[in-house]
Short mmCIF file of C-alpha atoms in Angstrom, two decimals:
data_model
loop_
_atom_site.label_atom_id
_atom_site.label_comp_id
_atom_site.label_asym_id
_atom_site.label_seq_id
_atom_site.Cartn_x
_atom_site.Cartn_y
_atom_site.Cartn_z
CA MET A 1 56.63 -45.87 -5.55
CA MET A 2 53.71 -48.21 -4.78
CA THR A 3 52.41 -48.67 -1.25
CA GLY A 4 49.99 -51.46 -2.16
CA SER A 5 48.36 -53.27 -5.05
CA THR A 6 46.95 -51.04 -7.76
CA PHE A 7 44.35 -53.63 -8.74
CA THR A 8 42.66 -56.72 -7.31
CA ARG A 9 40.50 -59.48 -8.77
CA HIS A 10 36.77 -59.48 -8.02
CA TRP A 11 34.00 -61.95 -8.79
CA GLU A 12 31.14 -60.87 -11.03
CA ILE A 13 28.11 -62.22 -12.85
CA ALA A 14 28.70 -61.13 -16.43
CA TRP A 15 26.05 -60.84 -19.13
CA ARG A 16 27.62 -60.72 -22.60
CA GLY A 17 26.26 -61.69 -25.99
CA GLY A 18 22.93 -62.72 -24.53
CA GLN A 19 24.52 -65.18 -22.09
CA THR A 20 25.16 -65.05 -18.35
CA ARG A 21 28.21 -66.57 -16.69
CA SER A 22 30.09 -66.40 -13.42
CA THR A 23 33.56 -64.91 -13.86
CA SER A 24 36.01 -62.43 -12.37
CA ARG A 25 37.78 -59.30 -13.46
CA LEU A 26 40.62 -57.04 -12.36
CA VAL A 27 39.44 -53.85 -10.68
CA ALA A 28 41.49 -50.72 -9.97
CA GLU A 29 42.20 -49.94 -6.32
CA GLU A 30 41.09 -46.60 -4.88
CA THR A 31 42.18 -45.30 -1.49
CA ALA A 32 42.17 -42.12 0.58
CA ILE A 33 45.39 -40.14 0.17
CA ALA A 34 46.09 -37.39 2.69
CA LEU A 35 48.52 -34.68 1.60
CA THR A 36 50.07 -33.12 4.69
CA TYR A 37 52.52 -30.24 5.04
CA ASN A 38 54.57 -29.64 8.17
CA GLY A 39 52.25 -31.80 10.23
CA SER A 40 48.89 -30.41 9.04
CA THR A 41 46.51 -31.98 6.53
CA HIS A 42 45.97 -29.83 3.46
CA ALA A 43 43.92 -32.12 1.22
CA VAL A 44 42.42 -35.60 1.20
CA MET A 45 42.00 -37.07 -2.26
CA MET A 46 40.75 -40.43 -3.50
CA GLY A 47 43.29 -42.01 -5.82
CA THR A 48 45.37 -44.94 -6.99
CA PRO A 49 48.09 -46.02 -4.50
CA ALA A 50 51.00 -45.70 -6.94
CA ASP A 51 53.58 -42.99 -7.72
CA LEU A 52 52.57 -41.13 -4.57
CA GLU A 53 55.84 -39.23 -4.22
CA ASP A 54 55.23 -37.88 -7.70
CA PHE A 55 51.67 -37.09 -6.63
CA GLY A 56 52.78 -35.12 -3.60
CA ILE A 57 55.40 -33.16 -5.50
CA GLY A 58 53.15 -32.53 -8.49
CA PHE A 59 50.18 -31.46 -6.37
CA SER A 60 52.45 -29.06 -4.52
CA LEU A 61 53.54 -27.52 -7.83
CA THR A 62 50.17 -27.32 -9.58
CA GLU A 63 48.47 -25.90 -6.47
CA ALA A 64 51.19 -23.20 -6.21
CA ILE A 65 52.40 -24.46 -2.83
CA VAL A 66 55.98 -24.70 -4.16
CA GLU A 67 57.79 -23.55 -7.27
CA ARG A 68 60.80 -25.88 -7.07
CA ARG A 69 61.43 -29.42 -5.88
CA SER A 70 64.06 -28.17 -3.44
CA GLU A 71 61.38 -26.32 -1.44
CA ILE A 72 60.10 -29.70 -0.23
CA ARG A 73 62.67 -30.71 2.39
CA SER A 74 61.41 -34.28 2.79
CA ILE A 75 58.56 -36.55 1.74
CA ASP A 76 57.44 -39.80 3.37
CA LEU A 77 54.62 -42.23 2.65
CA ILE A 78 52.79 -43.46 5.76
CA PRO A 79 50.25 -46.27 5.14
CA SER A 80 47.44 -46.94 7.59
CA GLU A 81 44.18 -48.87 7.72
CA LEU A 82 42.30 -45.78 6.57
CA GLY A 83 44.56 -44.81 3.66
CA ILE A 84 47.97 -43.35 2.94
CA GLU A 85 49.52 -40.13 4.18
CA VAL A 86 51.90 -38.30 1.87
CA ARG A 87 53.82 -36.43 4.55
CA MET A 88 55.81 -33.44 3.29
CA TRP A 89 57.94 -30.87 5.10
CA LEU A 90 58.49 -27.51 3.44
CA ASP A 91 61.30 -25.03 3.90
CA GLY A 92 60.65 -22.06 6.16
CA ASP A 93 59.48 -19.52 3.61
CA ARG A 94 57.06 -21.89 1.86
CA ALA A 95 55.75 -23.19 5.18
CA GLY A 96 54.95 -19.66 6.29
CA THR A 97 53.18 -18.82 3.04
CA LEU A 98 51.08 -21.97 3.21
CA ALA A 99 50.15 -21.38 6.84
CA ALA A 100 48.76 -17.99 5.86
CA ARG A 101 46.29 -19.54 3.44
CA ARG A 102 45.81 -22.97 4.97
CA ARG A 103 42.64 -24.72 4.14
CA ALA A 104 41.44 -28.31 4.45
CA ILE A 105 39.70 -29.77 1.41
CA SER A 106 38.12 -33.10 0.62
CA GLY A 107 38.44 -33.87 -3.06
CA PRO A 108 36.50 -36.77 -4.58
CA VAL A 109 37.78 -38.15 -7.86
CA GLY A 110 35.62 -36.11 -10.24
CA CYS A 111 36.18 -32.77 -8.57
CA GLY A 112 39.31 -30.68 -8.78
CA LEU A 113 38.05 -27.55 -7.01
CA CYS A 114 36.46 -28.91 -3.83
CA GLY A 115 36.93 -26.91 -0.65
CA ILE A 116 38.11 -23.62 -2.11
CA GLU A 117 37.10 -20.52 -0.19
CA SER A 118 36.19 -17.97 -2.84
CA LEU A 119 35.17 -17.46 -6.45
CA GLU A 120 38.56 -15.83 -7.03
CA GLN A 121 40.28 -19.10 -6.16
CA ALA A 122 38.12 -21.00 -8.63
CA ARG A 123 38.86 -18.52 -11.41
CA ARG A 124 42.46 -17.69 -10.60
CA THR A 125 44.47 -15.80 -13.21
CA PRO A 126 46.50 -18.40 -15.12
CA THR A 127 50.27 -18.28 -15.29
CA ARG A 128 51.36 -17.23 -18.77
CA VAL A 129 53.23 -19.96 -20.66
CA GLU A 130 55.97 -18.59 -22.88
CA ALA A 131 57.34 -21.01 -25.46
CA ARG A 132 58.27 -18.97 -28.51
CA GLY A 133 59.32 -20.87 -31.59
CA ILE A 134 57.83 -24.18 -30.41
CA ALA A 135 55.69 -25.95 -33.03
CA PHE A 136 54.79 -29.58 -33.60
CA HIS A 137 53.45 -31.44 -36.61
CA ALA A 138 49.81 -32.38 -36.08
CA ARG A 139 50.50 -35.89 -37.33
CA ASP A 140 53.18 -36.37 -34.66
CA LEU A 141 50.79 -35.30 -31.92
CA LEU A 142 48.12 -37.67 -33.18
CA ASP A 143 50.64 -40.51 -33.45
CA ALA A 144 51.71 -39.84 -29.86
CA MET A 145 48.11 -40.09 -28.66
CA GLN A 146 47.69 -43.39 -30.49
CA ALA A 147 50.95 -44.71 -29.04
CA LEU A 148 49.88 -43.89 -25.47
CA SER A 149 47.29 -46.65 -25.06
CA PRO A 150 49.76 -49.60 -25.01
CA LEU A 151 51.78 -47.75 -22.35
CA GLN A 152 48.82 -47.54 -19.94
CA THR A 153 49.73 -50.64 -17.95
CA LEU A 154 47.08 -50.29 -15.25
CA ASN A 155 44.36 -49.45 -17.73
CA GLN A 156 45.24 -52.51 -19.78
CA HIS A 157 44.27 -54.58 -16.74
CA THR A 158 41.26 -52.64 -15.47
CA ARG A 159 39.92 -50.33 -18.21
CA SER A 160 38.99 -47.79 -15.53
CA VAL A 161 41.82 -45.29 -15.06
CA HIS A 162 43.00 -42.10 -16.69
CA ALA A 163 46.51 -41.38 -17.96
CA ALA A 164 48.62 -38.27 -18.34
CA ALA A 165 51.86 -38.41 -20.27
CA PHE A 166 54.58 -36.09 -21.53
CA TRP A 167 55.72 -36.19 -25.14
CA SER A 168 58.46 -34.35 -26.96
CA PRO A 169 59.79 -34.86 -30.48
CA ARG A 170 63.24 -35.33 -28.97
CA THR A 171 62.47 -38.09 -26.45
CA GLY A 172 59.06 -39.46 -27.47
CA ILE A 173 56.58 -40.45 -24.74
CA GLY A 174 57.66 -40.51 -21.14
CA PRO A 175 56.88 -40.47 -18.33
CA VAL A 176 53.32 -41.88 -18.16
CA ARG A 177 51.25 -41.70 -14.98
CA GLU A 178 47.85 -43.33 -14.31
CA ASP A 179 45.15 -42.81 -11.68
CA VAL A 180 41.44 -43.28 -11.17
CA GLY A 181 41.29 -39.47 -11.00
CA ARG A 182 42.29 -37.43 -14.03
CA HIS A 183 43.53 -34.56 -11.85
CA ASN A 184 45.64 -37.00 -9.84
CA ALA A 185 47.17 -38.47 -12.99
CA LEU A 186 48.21 -35.00 -14.15
CA ASP A 187 49.61 -34.13 -10.73
CA LYS A 188 51.64 -37.36 -10.73
CA LEU A 189 53.00 -36.46 -14.16
CA ALA A 190 53.93 -32.97 -12.95
CA GLY A 191 55.80 -34.51 -10.02
CA ALA A 192 57.63 -37.00 -12.23
CA ILE A 193 58.78 -34.21 -14.55
CA MET A 194 59.87 -32.03 -11.63
CA ARG A 195 61.79 -34.88 -9.98
CA ASP A 196 63.52 -35.72 -13.25
CA GLY A 197 64.54 -32.10 -13.71
CA SER A 198 63.64 -32.16 -17.41
CA PRO A 199 62.13 -29.06 -19.01
CA ALA A 200 58.43 -29.21 -19.81
CA CYS A 201 58.55 -26.27 -22.19
CA ASP A 202 59.61 -28.29 -25.24
CA GLY A 203 56.80 -30.83 -25.38
CA ALA A 204 53.13 -31.60 -24.89
CA VAL A 205 50.95 -33.14 -22.21
CA LEU A 206 48.77 -36.01 -23.44
CA LEU A 207 45.49 -36.66 -21.60
CA THR A 208 43.05 -39.55 -21.90
CA SER A 209 40.30 -37.48 -20.30
CA ARG A 210 38.19 -34.42 -20.99
CA VAL A 211 39.78 -30.99 -20.52
CA SER A 212 38.24 -28.92 -17.74
CA VAL A 213 39.53 -25.60 -16.45
CA GLU A 214 41.54 -27.06 -13.57
CA MET A 215 43.41 -29.36 -15.97
CA VAL A 216 44.50 -26.31 -17.95
CA GLN A 217 45.41 -24.46 -14.74
CA LYS A 218 47.64 -27.35 -13.68
CA ALA A 219 49.27 -27.46 -17.12
CA THR A 220 50.12 -23.77 -16.87
CA MET A 221 51.89 -24.35 -13.56
CA MET A 222 53.93 -27.06 -15.29
CA GLY A 223 54.92 -24.62 -18.06
CA VAL A 224 53.71 -26.94 -20.82
CA PRO A 225 52.89 -25.10 -24.09
CA VAL A 226 50.63 -27.76 -25.65
CA VAL A 227 47.88 -29.94 -24.18
CA VAL A 228 46.40 -32.78 -26.26
CA ALA A 229 43.32 -34.65 -25.03
CA VAL A 230 41.18 -37.48 -26.33
CA SER A 231 37.93 -35.84 -25.20
CA ALA A 232 36.35 -32.42 -25.58
CA PRO A 233 37.18 -29.27 -23.59
CA THR A 234 34.82 -27.07 -21.64
CA ALA A 235 34.25 -23.45 -22.64
CA LEU A 236 36.11 -22.20 -19.58
CA ALA A 237 39.04 -24.50 -20.32
CA ILE A 238 39.29 -22.97 -23.80
CA GLN A 239 39.13 -19.44 -22.40
CA THR A 240 41.78 -20.22 -19.77
CA ALA A 241 44.10 -21.85 -22.31
CA LYS A 242 43.75 -18.80 -24.52
CA GLU A 243 44.64 -16.47 -21.64
CA ALA A 244 47.54 -18.67 -20.54
CA GLY A 245 49.08 -18.99 -24.01
CA ILE A 246 48.53 -22.76 -24.14
CA THR A 247 47.74 -24.52 -27.40
CA LEU A 248 44.76 -26.76 -26.73
CA VAL A 249 44.23 -29.74 -29.04
CA ALA A 250 41.23 -31.88 -28.14
CA ILE A 251 39.00 -34.67 -29.46
CA ALA A 252 42.29 -36.15 -30.72
CA ARG A 253 41.29 -39.55 -32.10
CA ASP A 254 41.93 -41.79 -35.07
CA ASP A 255 39.83 -39.64 -37.37
CA GLY A 256 41.37 -36.27 -36.49
CA TYR A 257 41.50 -33.53 -33.85
CA GLY A 258 40.41 -30.00 -33.05
CA VAL A 259 42.80 -27.10 -32.38
CA PHE A 260 40.97 -24.67 -30.08
CA THR A 261 43.61 -22.10 -29.05
CA HIS A 262 46.94 -20.71 -30.27
CA PRO A 263 47.11 -22.79 -33.47
CA ARG A 264 50.56 -21.43 -34.39
CA ARG A 265 52.16 -24.32 -32.49
CA VAL A 266 50.39 -26.96 -34.59
CA LEU A 267 51.77 -27.51 -38.09
CA LEU A 268 48.79 -28.72 -40.10
CA PRO A 269 49.17 -30.84 -43.24
CA ASP A 270 48.65 -28.90 -46.45
CA GLU A 271 45.25 -30.44 -47.07
CA ALA A 272 44.08 -29.45 -43.56
CA ALA A 273 45.46 -25.92 -43.55
CA PRO A 274 42.67 -23.32 -43.34
CA ARG A 275 41.89 -21.50 -46.57
CA ALA A 276 41.63 -17.74 -46.89
CA GLY A 277 38.40 -16.51 -45.40
CA CYS A 278 37.98 -19.52 -43.08
#
């Protein structure tokens, strides 16, 4: 659901090809989004004002506030001059658990760990992803990454937002979620999958961003066995993916890819298969 325009047109003086001209371009909207539970603010994030129900549900899942969609009794979007409130009410047990660890955080776009209270929270033990027997052809994963770009509607207009998508060999790509924040895009995807009720254990998450530790942590909460990203991972993201049992494929571009953890789920072409001693 959208609560406002996701992009607007702005005037600019453009210098291209050695020439200056007055023109305009479409620019992605960014607004404050307050995530509230049972009347109290839990987090304020900067993000794109689209798919905010998915955002609220997905954030609740990936931050371990809920385990199931049914634990969120209701969700409402409340626009104001200052931003948008994603107002959620939890069932009794979840509300009590959250109250015991309530914290208020302010999370700018580039930061997925702002406001945490301890080093243990930053380096939380990842949930183990179990997906035995799941394996995908490397060529299919690369084809999926290449097919994602035309599906990034907002990015086609603005060239300034990230995307997170789910792919499976059975259904192809879908859903796709976009946001100025890469963490937000992944949370929106998690919410879309949870609302749809489809399993996430038989496919891969596709990311148009780099892979940091919190992106892997969110993927583990989704139960996704494979993460494929266009950019490079951090060392801690690799370590966390290894511990969580997630296959991490990164730097996935036209000329190839890198498999960093649990390579058994990636079926390499014969010419790319590692030789003995490698």
